[in-house]
Coordinates of C-alpha atoms in Angstrom, one line a residue:
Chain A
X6 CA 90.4 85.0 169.4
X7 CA 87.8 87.9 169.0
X8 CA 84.4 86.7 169.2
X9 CA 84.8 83.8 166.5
X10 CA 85.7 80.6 168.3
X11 CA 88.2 78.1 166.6
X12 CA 85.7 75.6 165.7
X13 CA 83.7 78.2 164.2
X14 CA 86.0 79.0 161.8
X15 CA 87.3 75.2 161.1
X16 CA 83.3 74.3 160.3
X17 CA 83.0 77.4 158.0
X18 CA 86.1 76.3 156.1
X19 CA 85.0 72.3 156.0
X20 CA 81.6 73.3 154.6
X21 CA 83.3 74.8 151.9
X22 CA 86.5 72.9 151.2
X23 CA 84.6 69.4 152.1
X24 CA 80.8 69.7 151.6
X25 CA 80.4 72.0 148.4
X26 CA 79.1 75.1 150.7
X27 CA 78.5 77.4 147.6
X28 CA 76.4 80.3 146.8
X29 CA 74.8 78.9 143.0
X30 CA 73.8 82.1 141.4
X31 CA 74.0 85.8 141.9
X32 CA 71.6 86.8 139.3
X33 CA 71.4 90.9 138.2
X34 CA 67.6 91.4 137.4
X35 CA 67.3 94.2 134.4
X36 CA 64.1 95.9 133.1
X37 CA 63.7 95.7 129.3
X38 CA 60.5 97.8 129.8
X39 CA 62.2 101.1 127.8
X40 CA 63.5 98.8 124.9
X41 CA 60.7 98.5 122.6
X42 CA 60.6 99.8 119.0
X43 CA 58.6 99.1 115.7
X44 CA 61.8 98.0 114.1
X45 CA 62.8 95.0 115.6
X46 CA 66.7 95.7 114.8
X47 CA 66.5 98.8 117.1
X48 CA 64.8 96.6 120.0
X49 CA 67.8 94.5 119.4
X50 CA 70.3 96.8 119.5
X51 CA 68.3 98.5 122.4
X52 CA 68.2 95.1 124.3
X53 CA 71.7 94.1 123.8
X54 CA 73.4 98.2 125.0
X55 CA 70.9 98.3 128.4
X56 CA 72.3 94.6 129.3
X57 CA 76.1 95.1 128.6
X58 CA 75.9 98.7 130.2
X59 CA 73.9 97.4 133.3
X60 CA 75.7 94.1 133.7
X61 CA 79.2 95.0 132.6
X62 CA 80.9 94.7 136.1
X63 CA 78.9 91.5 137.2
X64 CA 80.9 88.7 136.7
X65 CA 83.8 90.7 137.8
X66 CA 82.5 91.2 141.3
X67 CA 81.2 88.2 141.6
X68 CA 84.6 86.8 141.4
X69 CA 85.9 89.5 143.5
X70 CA 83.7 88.6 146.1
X71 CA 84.3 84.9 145.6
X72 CA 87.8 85.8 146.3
X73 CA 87.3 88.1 149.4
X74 CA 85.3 85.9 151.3
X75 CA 86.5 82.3 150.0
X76 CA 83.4 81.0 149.4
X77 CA 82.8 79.8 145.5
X78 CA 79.7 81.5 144.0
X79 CA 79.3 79.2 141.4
X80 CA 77.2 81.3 138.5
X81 CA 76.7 85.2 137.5
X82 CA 73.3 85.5 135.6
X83 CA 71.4 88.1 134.1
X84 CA 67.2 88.2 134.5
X85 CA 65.2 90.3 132.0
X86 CA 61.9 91.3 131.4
X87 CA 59.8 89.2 129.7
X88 CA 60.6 89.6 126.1
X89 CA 56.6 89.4 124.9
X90 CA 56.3 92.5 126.7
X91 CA 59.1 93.9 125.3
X92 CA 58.6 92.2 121.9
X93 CA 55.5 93.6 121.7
X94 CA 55.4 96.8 120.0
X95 CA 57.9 95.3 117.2
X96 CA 56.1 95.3 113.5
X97 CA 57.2 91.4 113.3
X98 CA 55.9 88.4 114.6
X99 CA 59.4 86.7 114.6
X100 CA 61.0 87.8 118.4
X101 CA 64.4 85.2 117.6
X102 CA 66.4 88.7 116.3
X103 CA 65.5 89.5 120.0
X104 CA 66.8 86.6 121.7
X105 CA 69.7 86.4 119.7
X106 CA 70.7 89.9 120.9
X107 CA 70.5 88.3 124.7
X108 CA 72.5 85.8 123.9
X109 CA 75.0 88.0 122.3
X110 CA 74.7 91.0 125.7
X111 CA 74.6 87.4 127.5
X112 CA 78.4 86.5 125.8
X113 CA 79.9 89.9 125.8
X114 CA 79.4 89.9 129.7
X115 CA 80.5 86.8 130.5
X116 CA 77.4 85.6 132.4
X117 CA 76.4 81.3 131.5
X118 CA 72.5 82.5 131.5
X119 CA 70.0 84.7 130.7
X120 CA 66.9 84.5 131.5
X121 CA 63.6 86.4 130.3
X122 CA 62.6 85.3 126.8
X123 CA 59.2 84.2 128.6
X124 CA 55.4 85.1 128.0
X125 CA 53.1 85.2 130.8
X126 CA 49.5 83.7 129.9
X127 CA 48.1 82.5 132.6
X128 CA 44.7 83.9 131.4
X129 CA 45.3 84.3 127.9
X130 CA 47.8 85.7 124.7
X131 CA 48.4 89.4 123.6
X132 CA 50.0 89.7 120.1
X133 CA 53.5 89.5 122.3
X134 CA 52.5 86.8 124.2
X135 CA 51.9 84.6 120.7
X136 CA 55.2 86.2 119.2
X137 CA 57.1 85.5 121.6
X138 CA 55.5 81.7 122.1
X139 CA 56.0 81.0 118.4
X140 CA 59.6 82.0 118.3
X141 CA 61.0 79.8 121.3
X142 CA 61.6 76.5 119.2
X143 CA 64.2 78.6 117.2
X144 CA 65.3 81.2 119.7
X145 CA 66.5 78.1 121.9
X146 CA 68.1 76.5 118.2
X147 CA 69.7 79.8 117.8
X148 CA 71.0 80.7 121.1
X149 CA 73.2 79.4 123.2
X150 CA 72.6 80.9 126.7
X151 CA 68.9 82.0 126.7
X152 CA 66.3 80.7 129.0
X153 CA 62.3 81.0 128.0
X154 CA 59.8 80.4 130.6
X155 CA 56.2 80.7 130.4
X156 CA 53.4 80.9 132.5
X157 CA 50.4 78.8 131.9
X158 CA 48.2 79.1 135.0
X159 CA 47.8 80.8 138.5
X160 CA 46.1 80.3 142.1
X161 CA 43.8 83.3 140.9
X162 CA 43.3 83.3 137.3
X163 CA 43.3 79.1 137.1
X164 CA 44.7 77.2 133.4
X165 CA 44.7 78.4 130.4
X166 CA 44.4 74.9 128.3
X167 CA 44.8 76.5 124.9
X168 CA 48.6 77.4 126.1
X169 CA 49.3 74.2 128.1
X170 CA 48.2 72.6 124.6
X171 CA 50.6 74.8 122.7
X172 CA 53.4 74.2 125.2
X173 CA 53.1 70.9 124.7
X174 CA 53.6 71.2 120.8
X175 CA 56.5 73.9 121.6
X176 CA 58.3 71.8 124.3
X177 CA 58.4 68.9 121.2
X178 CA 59.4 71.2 118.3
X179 CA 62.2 72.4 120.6
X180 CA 63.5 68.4 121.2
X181 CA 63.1 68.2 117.3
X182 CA 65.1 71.3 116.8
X183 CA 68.3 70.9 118.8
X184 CA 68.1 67.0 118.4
X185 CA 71.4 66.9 117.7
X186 CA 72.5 68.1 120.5
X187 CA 70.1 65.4 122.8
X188 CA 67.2 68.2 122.6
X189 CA 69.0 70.4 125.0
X190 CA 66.4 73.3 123.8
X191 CA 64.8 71.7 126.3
X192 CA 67.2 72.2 129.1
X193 CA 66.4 75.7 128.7
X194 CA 62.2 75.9 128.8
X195 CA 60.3 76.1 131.7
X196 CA 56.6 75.9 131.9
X197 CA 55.3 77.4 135.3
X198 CA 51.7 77.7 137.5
X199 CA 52.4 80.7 139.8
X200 CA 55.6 81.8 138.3
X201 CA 57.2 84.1 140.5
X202 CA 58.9 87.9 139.3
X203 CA 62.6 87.3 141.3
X204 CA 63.3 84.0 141.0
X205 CA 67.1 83.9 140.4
X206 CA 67.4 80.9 139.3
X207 CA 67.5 79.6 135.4
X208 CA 65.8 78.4 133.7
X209 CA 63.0 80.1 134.9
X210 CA 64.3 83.6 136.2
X211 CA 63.0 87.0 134.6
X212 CA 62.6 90.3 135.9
X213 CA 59.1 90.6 136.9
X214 CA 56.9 93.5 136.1
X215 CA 57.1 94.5 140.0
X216 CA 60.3 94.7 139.9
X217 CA 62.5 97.9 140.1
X218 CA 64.8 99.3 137.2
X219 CA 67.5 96.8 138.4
X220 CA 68.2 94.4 141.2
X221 CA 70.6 91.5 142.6
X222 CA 69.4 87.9 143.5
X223 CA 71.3 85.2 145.3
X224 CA 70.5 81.6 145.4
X225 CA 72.0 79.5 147.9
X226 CA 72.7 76.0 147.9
X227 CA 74.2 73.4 150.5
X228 CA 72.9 69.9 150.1
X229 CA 76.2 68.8 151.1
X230 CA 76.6 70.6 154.1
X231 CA 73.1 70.0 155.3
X232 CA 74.0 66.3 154.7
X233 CA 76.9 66.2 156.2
X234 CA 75.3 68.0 159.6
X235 CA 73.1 65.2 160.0
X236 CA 75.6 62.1 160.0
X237 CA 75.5 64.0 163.4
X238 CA 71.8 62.7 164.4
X239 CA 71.8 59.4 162.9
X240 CA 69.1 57.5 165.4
X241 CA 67.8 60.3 167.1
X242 CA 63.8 61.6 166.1
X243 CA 62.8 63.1 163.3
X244 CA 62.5 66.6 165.7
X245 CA 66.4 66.4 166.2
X246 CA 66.8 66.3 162.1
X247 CA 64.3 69.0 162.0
X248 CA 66.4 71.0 164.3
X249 CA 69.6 70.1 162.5
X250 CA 68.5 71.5 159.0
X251 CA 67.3 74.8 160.4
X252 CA 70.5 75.2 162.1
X253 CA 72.6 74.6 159.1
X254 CA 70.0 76.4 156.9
X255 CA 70.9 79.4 158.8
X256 CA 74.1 79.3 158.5
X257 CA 73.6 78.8 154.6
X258 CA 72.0 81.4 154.0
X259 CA 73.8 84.0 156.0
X260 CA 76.2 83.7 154.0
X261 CA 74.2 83.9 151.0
X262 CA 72.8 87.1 152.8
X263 CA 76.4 88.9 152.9
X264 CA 77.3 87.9 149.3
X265 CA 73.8 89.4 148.2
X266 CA 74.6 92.4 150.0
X267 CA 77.8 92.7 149.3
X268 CA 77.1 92.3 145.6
X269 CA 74.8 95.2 145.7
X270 CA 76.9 97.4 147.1
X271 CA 80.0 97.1 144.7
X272 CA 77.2 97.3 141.9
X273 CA 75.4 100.0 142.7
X274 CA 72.2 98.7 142.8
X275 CA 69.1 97.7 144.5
X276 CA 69.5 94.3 146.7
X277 CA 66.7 91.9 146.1
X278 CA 66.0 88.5 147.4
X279 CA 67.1 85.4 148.8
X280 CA 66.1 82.6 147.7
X281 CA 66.2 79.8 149.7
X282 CA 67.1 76.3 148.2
X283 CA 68.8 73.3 148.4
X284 CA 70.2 73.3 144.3
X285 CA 71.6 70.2 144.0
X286 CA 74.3 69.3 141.5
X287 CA 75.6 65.9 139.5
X288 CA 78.9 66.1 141.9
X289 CA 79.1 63.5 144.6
X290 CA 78.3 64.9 148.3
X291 CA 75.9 67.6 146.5
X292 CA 72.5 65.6 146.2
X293 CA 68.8 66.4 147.9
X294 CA 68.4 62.9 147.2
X295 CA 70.7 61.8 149.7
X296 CA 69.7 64.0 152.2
X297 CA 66.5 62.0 151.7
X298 CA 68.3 58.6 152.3
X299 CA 70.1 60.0 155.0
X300 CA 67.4 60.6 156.9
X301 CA 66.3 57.0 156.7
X302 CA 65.2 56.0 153.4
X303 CA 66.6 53.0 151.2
X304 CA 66.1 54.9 148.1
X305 CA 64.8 58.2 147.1
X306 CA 61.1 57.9 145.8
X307 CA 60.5 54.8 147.8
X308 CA 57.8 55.3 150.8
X309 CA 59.0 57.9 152.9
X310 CA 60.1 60.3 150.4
X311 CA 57.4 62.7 150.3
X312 CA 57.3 63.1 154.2
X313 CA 60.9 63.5 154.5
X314 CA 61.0 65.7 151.8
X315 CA 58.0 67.5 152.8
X316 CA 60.0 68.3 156.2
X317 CA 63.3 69.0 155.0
X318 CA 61.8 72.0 152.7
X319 CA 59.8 73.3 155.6
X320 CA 62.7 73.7 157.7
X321 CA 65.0 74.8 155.2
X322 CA 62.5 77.6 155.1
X323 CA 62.5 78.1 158.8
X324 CA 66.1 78.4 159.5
X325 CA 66.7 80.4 156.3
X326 CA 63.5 83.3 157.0
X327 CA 65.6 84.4 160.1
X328 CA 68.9 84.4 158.4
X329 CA 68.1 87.2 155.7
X330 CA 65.8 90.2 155.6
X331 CA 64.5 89.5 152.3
X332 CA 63.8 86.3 151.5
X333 CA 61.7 85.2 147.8
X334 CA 62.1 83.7 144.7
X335 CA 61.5 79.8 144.9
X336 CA 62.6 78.8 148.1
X337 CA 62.6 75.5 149.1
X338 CA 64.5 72.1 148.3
X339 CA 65.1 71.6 144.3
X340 CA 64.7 68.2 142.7
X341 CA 66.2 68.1 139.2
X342 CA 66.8 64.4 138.1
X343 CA 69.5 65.0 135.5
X344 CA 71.9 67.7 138.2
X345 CA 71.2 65.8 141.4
X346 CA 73.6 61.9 141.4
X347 CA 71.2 60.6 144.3
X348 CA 68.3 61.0 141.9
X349 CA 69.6 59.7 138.8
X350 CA 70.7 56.6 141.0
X351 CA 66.9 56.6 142.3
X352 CA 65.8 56.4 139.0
X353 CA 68.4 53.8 137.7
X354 CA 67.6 51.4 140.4
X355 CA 64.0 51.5 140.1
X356 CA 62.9 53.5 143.3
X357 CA 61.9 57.0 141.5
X358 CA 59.1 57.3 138.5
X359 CA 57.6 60.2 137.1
X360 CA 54.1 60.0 139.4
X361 CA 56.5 59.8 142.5
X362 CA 58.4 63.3 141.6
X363 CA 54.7 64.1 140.6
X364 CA 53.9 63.9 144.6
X365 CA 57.3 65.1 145.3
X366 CA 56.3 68.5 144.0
X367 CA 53.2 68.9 146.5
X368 CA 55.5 69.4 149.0
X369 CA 58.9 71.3 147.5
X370 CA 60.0 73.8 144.8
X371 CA 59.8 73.4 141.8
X372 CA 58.4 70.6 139.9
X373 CA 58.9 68.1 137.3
X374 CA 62.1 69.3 137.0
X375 CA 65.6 68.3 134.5
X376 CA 63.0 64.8 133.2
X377 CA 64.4 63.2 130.6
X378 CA 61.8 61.3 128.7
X379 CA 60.9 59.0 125.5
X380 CA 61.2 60.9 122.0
X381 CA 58.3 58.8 120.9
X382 CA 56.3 60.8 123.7
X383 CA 53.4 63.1 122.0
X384 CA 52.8 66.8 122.2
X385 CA 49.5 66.1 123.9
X386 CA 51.1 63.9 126.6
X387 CA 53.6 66.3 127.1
X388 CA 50.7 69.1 127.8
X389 CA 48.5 67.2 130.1
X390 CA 52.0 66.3 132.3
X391 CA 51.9 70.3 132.6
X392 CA 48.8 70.4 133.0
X393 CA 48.8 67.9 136.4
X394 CA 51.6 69.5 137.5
X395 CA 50.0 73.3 137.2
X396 CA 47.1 71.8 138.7
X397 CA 49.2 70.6 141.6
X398 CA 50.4 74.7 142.1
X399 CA 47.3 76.1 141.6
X400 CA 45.4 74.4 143.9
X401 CA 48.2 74.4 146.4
X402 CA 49.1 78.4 145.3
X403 CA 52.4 77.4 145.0
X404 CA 55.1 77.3 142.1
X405 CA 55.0 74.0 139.8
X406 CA 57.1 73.4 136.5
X407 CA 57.8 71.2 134.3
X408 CA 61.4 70.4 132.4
X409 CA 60.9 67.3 130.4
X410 CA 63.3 66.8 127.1
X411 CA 61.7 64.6 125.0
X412 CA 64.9 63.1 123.5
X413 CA 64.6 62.0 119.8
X414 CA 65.5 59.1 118.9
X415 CA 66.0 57.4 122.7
X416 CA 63.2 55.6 124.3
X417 CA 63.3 54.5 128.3
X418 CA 66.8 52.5 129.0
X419 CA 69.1 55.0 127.1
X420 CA 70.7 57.7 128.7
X421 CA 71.3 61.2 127.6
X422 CA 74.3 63.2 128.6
X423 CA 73.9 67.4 128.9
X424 CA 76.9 68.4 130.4
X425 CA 78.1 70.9 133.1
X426 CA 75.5 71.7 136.1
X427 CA 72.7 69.9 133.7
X428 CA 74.3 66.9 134.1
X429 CA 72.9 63.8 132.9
X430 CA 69.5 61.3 133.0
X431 CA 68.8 57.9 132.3
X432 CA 65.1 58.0 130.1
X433 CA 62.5 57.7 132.1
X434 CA 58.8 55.6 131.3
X435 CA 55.7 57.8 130.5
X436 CA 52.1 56.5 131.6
X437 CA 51.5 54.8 127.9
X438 CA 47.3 56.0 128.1
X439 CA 46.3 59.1 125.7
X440 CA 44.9 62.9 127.2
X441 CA 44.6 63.8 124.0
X442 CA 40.9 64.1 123.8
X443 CA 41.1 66.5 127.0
X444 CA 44.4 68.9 125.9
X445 CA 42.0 69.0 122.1
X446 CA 39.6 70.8 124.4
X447 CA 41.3 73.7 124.9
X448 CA 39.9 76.8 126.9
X449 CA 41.0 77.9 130.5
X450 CA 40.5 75.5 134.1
X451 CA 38.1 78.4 135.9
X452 CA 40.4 80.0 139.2
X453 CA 39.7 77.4 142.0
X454 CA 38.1 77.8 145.4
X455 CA 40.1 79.4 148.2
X456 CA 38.2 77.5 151.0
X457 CA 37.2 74.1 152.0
X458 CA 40.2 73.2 151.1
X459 CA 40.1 69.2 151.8
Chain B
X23 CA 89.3 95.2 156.5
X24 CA 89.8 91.8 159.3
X25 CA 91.0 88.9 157.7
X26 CA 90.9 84.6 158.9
X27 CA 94.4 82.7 157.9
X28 CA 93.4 79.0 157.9
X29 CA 96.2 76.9 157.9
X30 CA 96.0 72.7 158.2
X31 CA 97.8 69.8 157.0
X32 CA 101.0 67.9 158.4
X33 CA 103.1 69.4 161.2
X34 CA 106.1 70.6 160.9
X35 CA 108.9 72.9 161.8
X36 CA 108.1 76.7 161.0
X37 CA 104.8 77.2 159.7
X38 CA 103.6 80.0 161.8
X39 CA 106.7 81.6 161.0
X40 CA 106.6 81.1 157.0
X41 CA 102.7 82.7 157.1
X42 CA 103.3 85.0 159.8
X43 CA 106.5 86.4 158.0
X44 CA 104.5 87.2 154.8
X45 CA 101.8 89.3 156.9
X46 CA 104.6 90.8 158.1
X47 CA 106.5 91.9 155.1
X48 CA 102.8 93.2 153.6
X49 CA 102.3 95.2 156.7
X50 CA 99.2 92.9 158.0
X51 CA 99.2 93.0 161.7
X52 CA 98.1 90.0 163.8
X53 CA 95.4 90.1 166.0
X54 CA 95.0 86.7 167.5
X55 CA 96.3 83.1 166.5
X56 CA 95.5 79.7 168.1
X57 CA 96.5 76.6 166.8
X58 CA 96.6 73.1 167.5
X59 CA 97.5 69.6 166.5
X60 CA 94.3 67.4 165.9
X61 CA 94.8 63.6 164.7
X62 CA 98.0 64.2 163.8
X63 CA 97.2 67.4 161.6
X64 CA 98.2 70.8 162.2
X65 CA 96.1 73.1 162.3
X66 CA 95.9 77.1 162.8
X67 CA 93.2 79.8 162.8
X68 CA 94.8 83.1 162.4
X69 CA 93.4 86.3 162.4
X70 CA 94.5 89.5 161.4
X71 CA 94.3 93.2 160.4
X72 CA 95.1 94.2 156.9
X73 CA 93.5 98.2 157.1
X74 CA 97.6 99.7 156.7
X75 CA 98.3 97.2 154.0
X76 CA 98.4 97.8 150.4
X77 CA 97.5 94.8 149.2
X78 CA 94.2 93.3 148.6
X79 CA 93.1 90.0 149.6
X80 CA 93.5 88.6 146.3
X81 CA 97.0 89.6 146.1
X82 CA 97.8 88.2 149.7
X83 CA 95.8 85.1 148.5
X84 CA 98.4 84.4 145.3
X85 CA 101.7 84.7 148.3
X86 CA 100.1 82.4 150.4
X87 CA 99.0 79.8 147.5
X88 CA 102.8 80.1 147.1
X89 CA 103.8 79.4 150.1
X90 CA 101.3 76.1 149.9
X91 CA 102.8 74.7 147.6
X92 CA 106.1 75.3 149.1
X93 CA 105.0 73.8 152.2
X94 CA 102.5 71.1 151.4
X95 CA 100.0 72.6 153.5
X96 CA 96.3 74.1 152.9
X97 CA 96.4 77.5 153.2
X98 CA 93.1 79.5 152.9
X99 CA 92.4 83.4 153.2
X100 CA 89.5 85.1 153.9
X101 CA 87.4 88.4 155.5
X102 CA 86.3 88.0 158.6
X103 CA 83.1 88.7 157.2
X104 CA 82.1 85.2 156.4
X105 CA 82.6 83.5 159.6
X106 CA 81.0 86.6 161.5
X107 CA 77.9 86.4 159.3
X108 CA 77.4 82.7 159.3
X109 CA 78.3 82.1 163.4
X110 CA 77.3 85.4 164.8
X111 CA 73.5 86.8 165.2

């Protein structure tokens, strides 16, 4: 048989058919960057013709190339420019108009997000930037399918405090404006240190100012398959698992590689990135957390987790660099409570609370990530858990966010139920003692010290 | 375009010859097949050639879904490309 042996082929098809093996997103980047106009109804109607025209074939060949190769690629999504910018030469200071015409390009392509109605602030607002900030409470009411980031700090440029304040307020009036719907605004707001321009994944993708006219992501996934590779190692050293996840990394990601490219190709546009992480999801056999607990641990967040953790991103990383000539975005393992089953089961039996994840995130992508969290829990708590978690990714120059959805109404012991790839989350505790005398301060953590770095 | 035929679930009489008769019919010639019987199950890696054949993979897919069901067995097709990318540097 050719070069392909039969066991090849019979571990390709297993990872597929018996270990969810599944690229998660290919994400089409689009720049915005010609669409502004004084009247916001022609930035609008601007928006909404460059994404339909640009994106019309996506989900098409996406599920064409699902079908050629067999492999399921579980979401098509769109990544624009960050609407402040674009926004920003509008005579209005209300940007929803904008995100409802994402949300409408967003439905007429058939893509389940789009990302890009974000703000980057990292050392302070333009007129956009406040626009755009203002507006997310309602554009997230409004919409259905729109994702807002925003960026409130950087390795180089430090915190701005007066945005982690406001994000704190904004992350609250979004739970308070979609509280009928368990605050699932939330759901769809990231708050990021070091923000990166091709992440492809939601809820924090947009099309970064670097980034050319148009472009195709791919995120891979595989926490099945990698965990499912290591029932082979059981007792051996932690080298052997090392090995193991490299090996099946690889093998993840070249065929994330060939979808990318492939996707490219049939769309006529520029191929981007890889990004290379383990995205869990709520279905049994598709959890980082049990990768964890396979490698030896009772419980997610127990001792342990941060070193196993710590090693399982690292050589993620090293068996995916060598499988794709691009590699960017995120990259590394993902650790979303409410879409990962092992962590939700953590967190119901006591082994995983918010200062453990807190750790968690010195070590992997992304941060405080799919948290659900008391109602009761106040705008300036909310801010200063950003602003420990930026702190962590500035210091570190890495990504950090934060995804909490402060859930009116449900306090720690009740559950809330999103639905789909967002899954679900038992309420977590938050530390009960007050920041708010710091997050009143305001102003911007100076850029921090790039040596003596104990 | 090179195509992988995978093909497992209980043994019985005439599968090769249900799949390979389908190829056939859609002008998709076969390069190589090996199968064997593991724990009981059957199961067959086939590969072929579908460059003089009109129909796409998708269509080829819906016939042999057909035939699954017919057959109670698992029938999967797929390019080539997946398994070369993922097991071949």
């Amino acid at each position: 048989m050719s070069v392909l042996t039969f066991n090849d082929v019979l571990e390709t098809t297993q990872m597929i058919t018996h270990h969810n093996l599944d690229v998660r997103t290919i994400t089409m980047g689009i720049s915005l960057r010609d669409c502004g106009h004084p009247d916001v109804k022609v930035c609008a109607d601007k928006i909404y013709d460059k994404i339909t025209k640009k994106a019309e074939k996506l989900v098409q060949t996406g599920e064409d190339i699902e079908s050629d190769l067999g492999v399921p690629i579980i979401n098509k999504r769109i990544s624009v420019t960050p609407v402040s910018m674009v926004g920003e030469s509008c005579d209005t200071n209300d940007y929803v108009p904008l995100a409802k015409a994402l949300d409408k390009a967003a439905h007429e392509v058939g893509v389940n997000f789009i990302g890009g109605f974000s703000a980057l602030v990292d050392k302070g607002y333009t007129k956009g930037d406040r626009n755009l900030i203002a507006s997310i409470p309602e554009a997230l009411a409004s919409t259905d399918v729109v994702c807002s980031s925003v960026n409130v700090g950087s390795t180089k440029a430090g915190i701005n405090m007066d945005a982690v304040a406001e994000m704190g307020r904004v992350v609250k009036e979004t739970a308070e404006k979609t509280a009928a719907n368990d605050a699932i605004g939330c759901a769809k707001l990231v708050v990021f240190c070091n923000a990166v321009n091709d992440n492809p994944f939601m809820a924090g993708a947009f099309h970064g100012v670097t980034e050319p006219e148009s472009v195709v992501s791919v995120g891979v996934s595989g926490p099945g398959v990698v965990k499912h590779a290591l029932e082979a190692v059981r007792g051996q050293d932690i080298g052997a698992v090392a090995e193991v996840i490299k090996r099946t990394a690889f093998k993840i990601t070249r065929v994330g590689q060939l979808v990318a490219q492939e996707a490219a190709k049939r769309l006529n546009t520029q191929f981007g990135i890889i990004d290379l992480s383990l995205a869990p999801t709520p279905a049994v056999g598709d959890s980082v957390a049990h990768i964890l607990e396979e490698i030896g641990l009772e419980s997610c967040g127990g001792p342990g987790t941060t070193a196993t953790l710590a090693m399982l991103n690292d050589a993620v990383k090293k068996g995916g660099l060598m499988a794709s000539s691009y590699v960017g975005g995120l990259s590394g393992a993902f650790i979303p409570v409410s879409e990962d089953a092992g962590m939700i089961a953590a967190v119901e039996r006591g082994s995983l609370c918010l200062e453990k994840l807190e750790a968690m995130t010195c070590v992997c992508s992304v941060g405080l990530d799919m948290i659900a969290i008391p109602g009761d829990t106040s705008a300036e708590t909310i801010a200063a858990i950003i602003a420990d978690e930026s702190a962590i990714g500035m210091i570190n120059n890495k990504t950090t966010a934060v995804r909490v959805i402060p859930v009116p109404g449900k306090g720690v012991g009740d559950k809330v139920e999103f639905g789909g790839l967002l899954g679900h989350a038992p309420i977590m505790a938050v530390s009960k003692f007050k920041a708010d005398t710091f997050i009143a301060r305001g102003g911007r953590i100076p850029a921090p010290v790039r040596s003596l770095t104990n | 375009m090179r195509i992988v035929v995978t093909v497992v679930g209980q043994d019985k009489v005439g599968i090769i010859a249900k799949v390979t008769n389908i190829l056939a019919n859609n002008q998709v010639n076969v390069l190589n097949i090996n199968q064997n019987i593991m724990d009981g199950f059957f199961n067959m890696v086939l590969i072929a050639d579908m460059t003089d054949s009109k129909m796409s993979i998708k269509t080829l897919k819906e016939h042999l879904d057909r035939l699954s069901k017919e057959i109670g067995l698992e029938i999967r097709v797929q390019s080539e490309d997946i398994f070369t990318a993922m097991h071949q540097i």
